[in-house]
Coordinates of C-alpha atoms in Angstrom, one line a residue:
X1 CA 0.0 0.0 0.0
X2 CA 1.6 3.7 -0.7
X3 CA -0.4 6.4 0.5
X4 CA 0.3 10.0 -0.2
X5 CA -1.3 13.4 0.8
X6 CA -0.7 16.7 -1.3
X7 CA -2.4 20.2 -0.4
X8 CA -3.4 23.0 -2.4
X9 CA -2.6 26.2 -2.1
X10 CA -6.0 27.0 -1.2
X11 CA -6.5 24.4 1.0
X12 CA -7.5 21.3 -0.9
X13 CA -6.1 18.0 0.6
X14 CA -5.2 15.4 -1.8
X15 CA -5.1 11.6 -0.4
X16 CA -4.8 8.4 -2.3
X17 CA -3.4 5.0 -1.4
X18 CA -2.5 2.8 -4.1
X19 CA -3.6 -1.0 -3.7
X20 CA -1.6 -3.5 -5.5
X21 CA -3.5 -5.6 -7.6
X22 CA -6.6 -4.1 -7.6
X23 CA -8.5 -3.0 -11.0
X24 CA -10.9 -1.0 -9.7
X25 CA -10.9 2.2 -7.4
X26 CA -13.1 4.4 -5.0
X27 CA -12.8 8.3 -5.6
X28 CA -14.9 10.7 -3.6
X29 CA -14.8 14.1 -2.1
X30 CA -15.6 14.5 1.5
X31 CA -16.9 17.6 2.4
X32 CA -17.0 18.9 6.3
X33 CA -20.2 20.3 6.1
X34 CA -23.1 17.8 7.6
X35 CA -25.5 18.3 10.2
X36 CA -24.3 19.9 13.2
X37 CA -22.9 22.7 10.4
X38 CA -26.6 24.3 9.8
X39 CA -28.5 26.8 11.4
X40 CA -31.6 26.5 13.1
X41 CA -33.8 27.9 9.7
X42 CA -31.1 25.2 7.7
X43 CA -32.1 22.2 9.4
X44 CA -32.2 19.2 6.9
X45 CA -30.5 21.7 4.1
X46 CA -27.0 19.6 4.1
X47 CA -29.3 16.6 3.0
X48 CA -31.9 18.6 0.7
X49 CA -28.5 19.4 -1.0
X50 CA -27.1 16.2 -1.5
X51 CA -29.8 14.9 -3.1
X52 CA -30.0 18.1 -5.1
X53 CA -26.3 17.1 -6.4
X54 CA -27.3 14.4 -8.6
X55 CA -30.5 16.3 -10.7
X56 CA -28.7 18.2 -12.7
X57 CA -25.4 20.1 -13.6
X58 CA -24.7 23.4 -16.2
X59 CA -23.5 20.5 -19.0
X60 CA -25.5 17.4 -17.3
X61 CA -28.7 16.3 -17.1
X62 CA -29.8 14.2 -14.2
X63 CA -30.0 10.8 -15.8
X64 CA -26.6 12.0 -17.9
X65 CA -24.4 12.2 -14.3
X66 CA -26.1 8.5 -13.9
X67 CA -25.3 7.3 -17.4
X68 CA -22.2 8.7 -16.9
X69 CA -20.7 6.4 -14.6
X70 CA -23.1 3.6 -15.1
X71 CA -22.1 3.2 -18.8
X72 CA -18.6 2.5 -17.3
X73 CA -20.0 -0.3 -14.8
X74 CA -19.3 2.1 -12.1
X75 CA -21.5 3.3 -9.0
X76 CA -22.0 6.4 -7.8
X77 CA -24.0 7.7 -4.3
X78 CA -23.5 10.4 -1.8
X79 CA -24.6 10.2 2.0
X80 CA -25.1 13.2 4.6
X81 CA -24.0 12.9 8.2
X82 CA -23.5 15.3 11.2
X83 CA -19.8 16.4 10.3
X84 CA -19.8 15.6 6.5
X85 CA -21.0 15.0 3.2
X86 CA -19.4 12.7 0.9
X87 CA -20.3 12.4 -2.6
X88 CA -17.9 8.8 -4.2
X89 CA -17.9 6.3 -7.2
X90 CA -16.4 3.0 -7.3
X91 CA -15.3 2.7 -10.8
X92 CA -12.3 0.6 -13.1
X93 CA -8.8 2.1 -12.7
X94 CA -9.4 3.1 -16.2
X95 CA -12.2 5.3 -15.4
X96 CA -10.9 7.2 -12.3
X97 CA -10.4 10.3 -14.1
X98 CA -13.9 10.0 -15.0
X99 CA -15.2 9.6 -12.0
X100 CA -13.5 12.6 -10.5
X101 CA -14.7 14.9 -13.4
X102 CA -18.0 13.8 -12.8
X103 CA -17.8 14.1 -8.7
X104 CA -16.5 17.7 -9.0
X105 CA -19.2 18.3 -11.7
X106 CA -22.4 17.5 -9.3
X107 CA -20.5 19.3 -6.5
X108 CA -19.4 22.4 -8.2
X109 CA -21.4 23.2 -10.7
X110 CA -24.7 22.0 -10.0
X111 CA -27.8 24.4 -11.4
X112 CA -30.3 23.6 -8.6
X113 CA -33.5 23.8 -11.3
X114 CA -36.6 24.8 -9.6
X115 CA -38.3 21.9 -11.2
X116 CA -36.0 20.0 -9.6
X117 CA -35.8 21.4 -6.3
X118 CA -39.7 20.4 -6.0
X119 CA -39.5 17.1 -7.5
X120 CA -36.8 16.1 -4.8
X121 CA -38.6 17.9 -2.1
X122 CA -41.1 15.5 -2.3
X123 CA -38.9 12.7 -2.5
X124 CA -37.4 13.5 0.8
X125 CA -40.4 14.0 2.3
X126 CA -41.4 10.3 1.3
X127 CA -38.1 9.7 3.1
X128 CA -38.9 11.5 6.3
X129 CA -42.4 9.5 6.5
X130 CA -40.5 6.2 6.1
X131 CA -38.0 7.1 8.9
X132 CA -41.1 7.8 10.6
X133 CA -42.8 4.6 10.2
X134 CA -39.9 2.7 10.9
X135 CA -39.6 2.7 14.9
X136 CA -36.2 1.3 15.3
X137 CA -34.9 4.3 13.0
X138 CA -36.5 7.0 13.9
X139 CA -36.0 6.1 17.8
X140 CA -32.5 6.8 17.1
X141 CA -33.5 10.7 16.1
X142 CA -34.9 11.1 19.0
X143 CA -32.8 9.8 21.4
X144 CA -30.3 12.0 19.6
X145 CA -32.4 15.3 20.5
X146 CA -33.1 14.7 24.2
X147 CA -29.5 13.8 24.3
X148 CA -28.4 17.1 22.6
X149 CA -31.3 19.5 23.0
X150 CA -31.5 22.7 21.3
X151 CA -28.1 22.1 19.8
X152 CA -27.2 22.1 16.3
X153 CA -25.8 18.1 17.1
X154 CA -29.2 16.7 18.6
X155 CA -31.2 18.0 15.4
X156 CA -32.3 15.2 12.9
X157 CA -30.1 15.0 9.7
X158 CA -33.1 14.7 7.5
X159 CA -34.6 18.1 9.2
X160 CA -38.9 18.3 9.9
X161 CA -41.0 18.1 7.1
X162 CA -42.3 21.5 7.6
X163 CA -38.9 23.4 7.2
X164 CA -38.1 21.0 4.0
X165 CA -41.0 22.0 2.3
X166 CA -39.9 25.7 2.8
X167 CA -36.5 25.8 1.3
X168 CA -35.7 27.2 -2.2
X169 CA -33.0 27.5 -4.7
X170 CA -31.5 30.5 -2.4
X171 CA -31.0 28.6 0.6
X172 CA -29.0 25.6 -1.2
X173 CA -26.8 28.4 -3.1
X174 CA -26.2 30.0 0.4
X175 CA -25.2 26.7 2.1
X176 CA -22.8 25.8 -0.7
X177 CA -21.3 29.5 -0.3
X178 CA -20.9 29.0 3.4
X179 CA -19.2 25.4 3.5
X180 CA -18.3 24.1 -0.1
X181 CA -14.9 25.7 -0.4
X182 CA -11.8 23.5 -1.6
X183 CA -10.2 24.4 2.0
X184 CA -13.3 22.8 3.3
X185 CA -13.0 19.2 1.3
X186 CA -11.2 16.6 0.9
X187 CA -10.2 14.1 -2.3
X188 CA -9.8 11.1 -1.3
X189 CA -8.8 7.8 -3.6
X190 CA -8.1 4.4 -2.9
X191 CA -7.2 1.2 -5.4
X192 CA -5.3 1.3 -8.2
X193 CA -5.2 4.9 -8.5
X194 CA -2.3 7.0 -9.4
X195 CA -1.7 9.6 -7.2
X196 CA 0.1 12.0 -9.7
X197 CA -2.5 12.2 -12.0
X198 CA -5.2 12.6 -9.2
X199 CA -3.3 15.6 -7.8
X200 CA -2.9 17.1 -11.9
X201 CA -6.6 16.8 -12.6
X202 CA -8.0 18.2 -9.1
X203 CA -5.2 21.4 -9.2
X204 CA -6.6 21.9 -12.8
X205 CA -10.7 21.6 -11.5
X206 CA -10.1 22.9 -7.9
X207 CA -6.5 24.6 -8.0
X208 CA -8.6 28.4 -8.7
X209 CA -11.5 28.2 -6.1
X210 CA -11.3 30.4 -3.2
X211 CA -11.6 29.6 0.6
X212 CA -14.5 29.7 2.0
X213 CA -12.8 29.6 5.8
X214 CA -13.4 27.7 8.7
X215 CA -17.0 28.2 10.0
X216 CA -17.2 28.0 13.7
X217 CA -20.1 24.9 15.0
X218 CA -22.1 25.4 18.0
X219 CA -19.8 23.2 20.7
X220 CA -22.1 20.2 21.6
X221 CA -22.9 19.4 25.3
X222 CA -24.4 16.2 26.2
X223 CA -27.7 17.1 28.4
X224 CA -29.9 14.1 28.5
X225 CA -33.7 13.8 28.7
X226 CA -36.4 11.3 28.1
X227 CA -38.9 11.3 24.9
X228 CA -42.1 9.0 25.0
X229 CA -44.1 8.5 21.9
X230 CA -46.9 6.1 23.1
X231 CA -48.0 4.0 19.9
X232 CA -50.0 0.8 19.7
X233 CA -47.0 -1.7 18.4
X234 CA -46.1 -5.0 18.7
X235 CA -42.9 -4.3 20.2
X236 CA -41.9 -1.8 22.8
X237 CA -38.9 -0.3 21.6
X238 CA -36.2 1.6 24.0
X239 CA -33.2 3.3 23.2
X240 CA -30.4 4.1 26.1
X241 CA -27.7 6.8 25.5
X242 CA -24.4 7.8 27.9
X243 CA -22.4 10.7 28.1
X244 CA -18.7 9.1 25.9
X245 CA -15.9 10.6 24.9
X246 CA -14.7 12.3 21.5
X247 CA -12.5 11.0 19.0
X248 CA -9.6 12.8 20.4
X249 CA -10.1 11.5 23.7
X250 CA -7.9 9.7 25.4
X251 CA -10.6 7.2 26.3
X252 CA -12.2 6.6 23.3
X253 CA -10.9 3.2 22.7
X254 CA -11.3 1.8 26.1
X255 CA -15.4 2.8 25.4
X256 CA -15.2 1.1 22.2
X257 CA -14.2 -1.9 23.9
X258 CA -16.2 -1.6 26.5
X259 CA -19.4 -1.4 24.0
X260 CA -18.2 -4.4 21.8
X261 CA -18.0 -6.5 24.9
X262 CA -21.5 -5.2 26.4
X263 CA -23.6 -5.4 23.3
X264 CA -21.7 -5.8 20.2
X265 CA -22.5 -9.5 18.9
X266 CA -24.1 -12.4 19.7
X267 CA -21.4 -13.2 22.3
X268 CA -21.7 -10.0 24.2
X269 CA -23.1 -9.8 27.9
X270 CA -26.6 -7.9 26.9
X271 CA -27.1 -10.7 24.0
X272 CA -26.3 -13.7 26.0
X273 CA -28.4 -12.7 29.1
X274 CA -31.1 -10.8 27.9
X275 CA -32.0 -13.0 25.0
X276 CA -30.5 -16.4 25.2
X277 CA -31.2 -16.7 28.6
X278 CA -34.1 -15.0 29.5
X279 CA -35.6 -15.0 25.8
X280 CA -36.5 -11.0 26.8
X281 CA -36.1 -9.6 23.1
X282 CA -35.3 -10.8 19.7
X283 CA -32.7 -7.6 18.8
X284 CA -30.5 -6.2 21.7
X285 CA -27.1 -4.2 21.1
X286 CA -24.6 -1.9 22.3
X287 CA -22.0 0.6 20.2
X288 CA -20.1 3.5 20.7
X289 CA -20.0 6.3 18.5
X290 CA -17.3 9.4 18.9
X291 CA -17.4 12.5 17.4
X292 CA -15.1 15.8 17.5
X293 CA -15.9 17.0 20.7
X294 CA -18.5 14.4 22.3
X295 CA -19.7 10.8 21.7
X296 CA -22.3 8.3 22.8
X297 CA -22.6 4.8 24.3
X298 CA -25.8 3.5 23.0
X299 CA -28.1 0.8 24.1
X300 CA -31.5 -0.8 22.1
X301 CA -33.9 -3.1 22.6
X302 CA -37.1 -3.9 21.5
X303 CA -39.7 -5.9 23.8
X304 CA -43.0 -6.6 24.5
X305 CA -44.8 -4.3 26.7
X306 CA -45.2 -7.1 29.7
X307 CA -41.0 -7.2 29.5
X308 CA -39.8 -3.9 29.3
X309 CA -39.7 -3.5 33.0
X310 CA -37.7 -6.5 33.6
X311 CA -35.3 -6.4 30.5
X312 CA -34.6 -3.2 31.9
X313 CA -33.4 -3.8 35.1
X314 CA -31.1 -6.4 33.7
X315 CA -29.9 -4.0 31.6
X316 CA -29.1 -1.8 34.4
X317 CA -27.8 -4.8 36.5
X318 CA -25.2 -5.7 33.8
X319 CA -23.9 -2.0 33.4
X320 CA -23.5 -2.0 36.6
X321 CA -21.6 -5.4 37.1
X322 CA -19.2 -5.0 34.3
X323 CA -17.1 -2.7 36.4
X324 CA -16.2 -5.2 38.8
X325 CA -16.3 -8.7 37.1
X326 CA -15.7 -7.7 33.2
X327 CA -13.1 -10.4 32.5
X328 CA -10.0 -10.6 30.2
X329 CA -11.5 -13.4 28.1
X330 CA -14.6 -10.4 27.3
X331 CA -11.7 -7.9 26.8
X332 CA -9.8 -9.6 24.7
X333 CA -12.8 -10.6 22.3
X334 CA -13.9 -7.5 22.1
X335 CA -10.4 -6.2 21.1
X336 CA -10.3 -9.0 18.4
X337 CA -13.4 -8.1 17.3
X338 CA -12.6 -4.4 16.9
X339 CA -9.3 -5.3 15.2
X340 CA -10.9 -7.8 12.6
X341 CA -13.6 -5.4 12.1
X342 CA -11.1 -2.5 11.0
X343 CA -8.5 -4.8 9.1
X344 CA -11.2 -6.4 7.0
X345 CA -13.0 -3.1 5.9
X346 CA -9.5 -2.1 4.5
X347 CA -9.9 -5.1 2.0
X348 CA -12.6 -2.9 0.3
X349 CA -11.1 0.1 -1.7
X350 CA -14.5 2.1 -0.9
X351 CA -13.6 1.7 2.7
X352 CA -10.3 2.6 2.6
X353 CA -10.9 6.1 0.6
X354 CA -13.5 6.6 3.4
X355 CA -11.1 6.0 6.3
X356 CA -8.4 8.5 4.5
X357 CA -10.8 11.1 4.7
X358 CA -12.5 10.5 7.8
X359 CA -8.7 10.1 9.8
X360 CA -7.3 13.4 7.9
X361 CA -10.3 15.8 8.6
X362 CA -10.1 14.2 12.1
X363 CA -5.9 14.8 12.5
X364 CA -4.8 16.6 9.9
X365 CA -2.9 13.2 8.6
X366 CA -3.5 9.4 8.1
X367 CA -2.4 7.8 11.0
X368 CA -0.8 3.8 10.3
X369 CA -3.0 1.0 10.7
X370 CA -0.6 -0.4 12.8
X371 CA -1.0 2.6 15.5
X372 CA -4.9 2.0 15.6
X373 CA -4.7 -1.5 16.4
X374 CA -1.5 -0.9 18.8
X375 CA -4.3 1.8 20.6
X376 CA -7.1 -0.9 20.5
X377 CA -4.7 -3.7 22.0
X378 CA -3.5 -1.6 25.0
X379 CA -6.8 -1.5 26.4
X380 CA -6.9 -3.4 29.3
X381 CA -9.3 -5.2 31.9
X382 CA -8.6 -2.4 34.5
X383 CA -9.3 0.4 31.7
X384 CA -12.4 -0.9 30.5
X385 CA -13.7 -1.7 34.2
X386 CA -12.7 1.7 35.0
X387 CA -14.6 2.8 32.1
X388 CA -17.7 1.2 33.2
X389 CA -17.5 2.4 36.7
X390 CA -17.8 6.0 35.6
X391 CA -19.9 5.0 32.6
X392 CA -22.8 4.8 35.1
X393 CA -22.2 8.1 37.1
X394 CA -22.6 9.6 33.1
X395 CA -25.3 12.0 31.8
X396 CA -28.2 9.5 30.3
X397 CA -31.1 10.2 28.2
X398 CA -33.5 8.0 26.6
X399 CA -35.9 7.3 24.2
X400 CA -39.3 5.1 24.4
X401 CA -41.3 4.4 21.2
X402 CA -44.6 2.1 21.6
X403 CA -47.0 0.6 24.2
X404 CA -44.2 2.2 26.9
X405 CA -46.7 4.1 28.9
X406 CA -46.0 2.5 31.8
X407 CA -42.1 1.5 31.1
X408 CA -39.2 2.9 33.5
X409 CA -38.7 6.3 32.8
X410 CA -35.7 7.9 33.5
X411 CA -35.3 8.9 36.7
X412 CA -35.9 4.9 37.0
X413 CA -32.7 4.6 34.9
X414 CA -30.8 6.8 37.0
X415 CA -31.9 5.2 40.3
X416 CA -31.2 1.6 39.1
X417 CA -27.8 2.5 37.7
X418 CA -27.2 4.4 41.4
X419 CA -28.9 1.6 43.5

């Protein structure tokens, strides 16, 4: 593998990594402007504008950037989250040059047609009533506001139906003159790419665009709270989020651990007691999530009214537990799993260009593989009990969604985790 990073004078970043072998590549630009970047008034515009990317450029049509790519067996897509937007193809080394042209095409020169703009209105807003149908999605929204209320970080990425159906052509044109500067994105290529001629073609598309500078985000603060939708469901469905550390944390790998061993696979603590021995649930999980200044440890389930009470106070039982008896047999599967979970996504080119961008917005460079899985293998027993000890003395907030009028409610989660 060779990877290389060259910056532009005005601020693009460059990063490839050549993969021996391969005869195909994944090119994207990454662009730090997602969620958490948008006003109030511009909830839900990040997204609106993604979508808005692909319907239409000043010498494309919309099925023309499809047929595009397609016609070259490639793929193209684009996804919004709270601290970026990507828009990537995965393509034949042949075609890379393609893909690029057509990437910075949709990004920089798109026309936003008012035709358009209302034709993909409504398609979002078909998106924002399946998220809403869909309980163990949307749960996940609103665990994220109680957790972050009022705060640019807690609001949905998809935005409320009402705002989406007010935005025009002016308000995309304004985001993209706020945030889509080249000092603001990153190229990033991996697979049998040549880095030379990536660098040539992007100074030549990018090299004159101006900066745009480094908007400042609203710093997000983990609050907690409780939302209760009451809906007649099969299932009861809760949702459980802690206070976690960052990505630049020094911690942030002992909570990853700790998660994997709580709740991440069918091995884990939650799995094994709550649903192979007590048959409580069908799904039941744990993750960790870290952002750039804040992150989550997150717990679901979903019950049947009569069990909620009791899966719940097993829940609580085993947070509580795994700071004195978490063992090194847990640790260390839970490190292996991390591990082979990070060393097989590099086998994917598509992965890899993802990682490049995601590490060099994070650090300003692409740290070894090696020092990732060095990090993840000097967590210890001690560190992740220690983490679980102050896990449960850590904000909480949580999120009900179902027949839960009578589940625990949060000062119920804060007693049983104190008890």
């Amino acid at each position: 593998m060779t990877l290389r990073l060259t910056t532009l004078p005005n601020g693009l970043r460059i990063v490839t990594e050549h993969m021996a072998g391969l005869k195909s590549a994944s090119v994207g630009i990454w662009v730090t402007a997602g969620g958490r970047h948008e006003r109030s008034e511009q909830n839900g515009i990040a997204h609106f504008l993604e979508h808005m990317a692909f319907k239409g450029t000043a010498t494309r049509s919309a099925v023309e950037i499809a047929e595009a790519i397609e016609d070259v067996g490639g793929y193209i897509n684009a996804y919004t989250s709270r601290e970026m937007t990507a828009y990537y193809a995965r393509v034949l080394q042949e075609d890379v040059a393609l893909a690029i042209e057509v990437i910075a095409d949709i990004v920089l020169n798109s026309t936003f047609d008012p035709r358009e703009i209302e034709t993909e209105r409504h398609v979002i807003l078909q998106e924002i009533g399946q998220a809403l149908d869909t309980p163990d999605d949307i749960i996940f929204d609103w665990l994220q506001e109680v957790s972050y209320p009022d705060q640019a970080f807690g609001r949905t990425i998809l935005g409320p139906a009402a705002q989406v159906g007010g935005f025009r052509r002016e308000d995309l044109t304004r985001f993209v003159a706020e945030h889509y500067g080249p000092d603001q994105m990153i190229l990033s290529a991996a697979g049998g790419v040549d880095h030379d001629a990536v660098v040539a073609q992007a100074r030549a598309i990018f090299g004159g665009l101006a900066c745009v500078g480094n908007g400042m985000i609203q710093p997000a603060a983990f609050l907690g709270g409780e939302r209760r939708e009451v809906k007649d469901l099969e299932q009861a469905h809760i949702a459980i989020a802690f206070e976690a550390p960052g990505y630049r944390a020094p911690d942030v790998y002992a909570a990853q651990v700790y998660a994997t061993a709580l709740g991440g696979g069918m091995s884990s603590r939650l799995f094994q007691k709550l649903r192979e021995e007590r048959g409580l649930c069908y799904s039941i999980f744990a993750q960790s999530g870290a952002y750039e200044d804040t992150g989550q440890i997150t717990l679901y389930a979903g019950t049947s009214e009569d069990e909620i009470a009791e899966l719940t106070r097993l829940t609580l039982d085993e947070l509580k537990r795994a700071a004195d008896d978490m063992t090194a047999a847990e640790v260390a599967r839970a490190r292996a799993q991390l591990k082979a979970g990070l060393l097989m996504g590099l086998e994917s080119p598509s992965s890899r260009a993802e990682r490049l961008a995601r590490l060099l917005s994070i650090w300003g460079r692409v740290p070894d593989i090696g020092e990732s899985v060095a990090k993840i293998d000097a967590v210890t027993v001690r560190d992740v009990r220690d983490y679980a000890a102050l896990m449960v003395q850590a904000k909480v907030a949580l999120a009900l969604y179902g027949p839960v009028a009578v589940a625990p409610g949060l000062e119920a989660i804060r007693a049983g985790l104190s008890g």
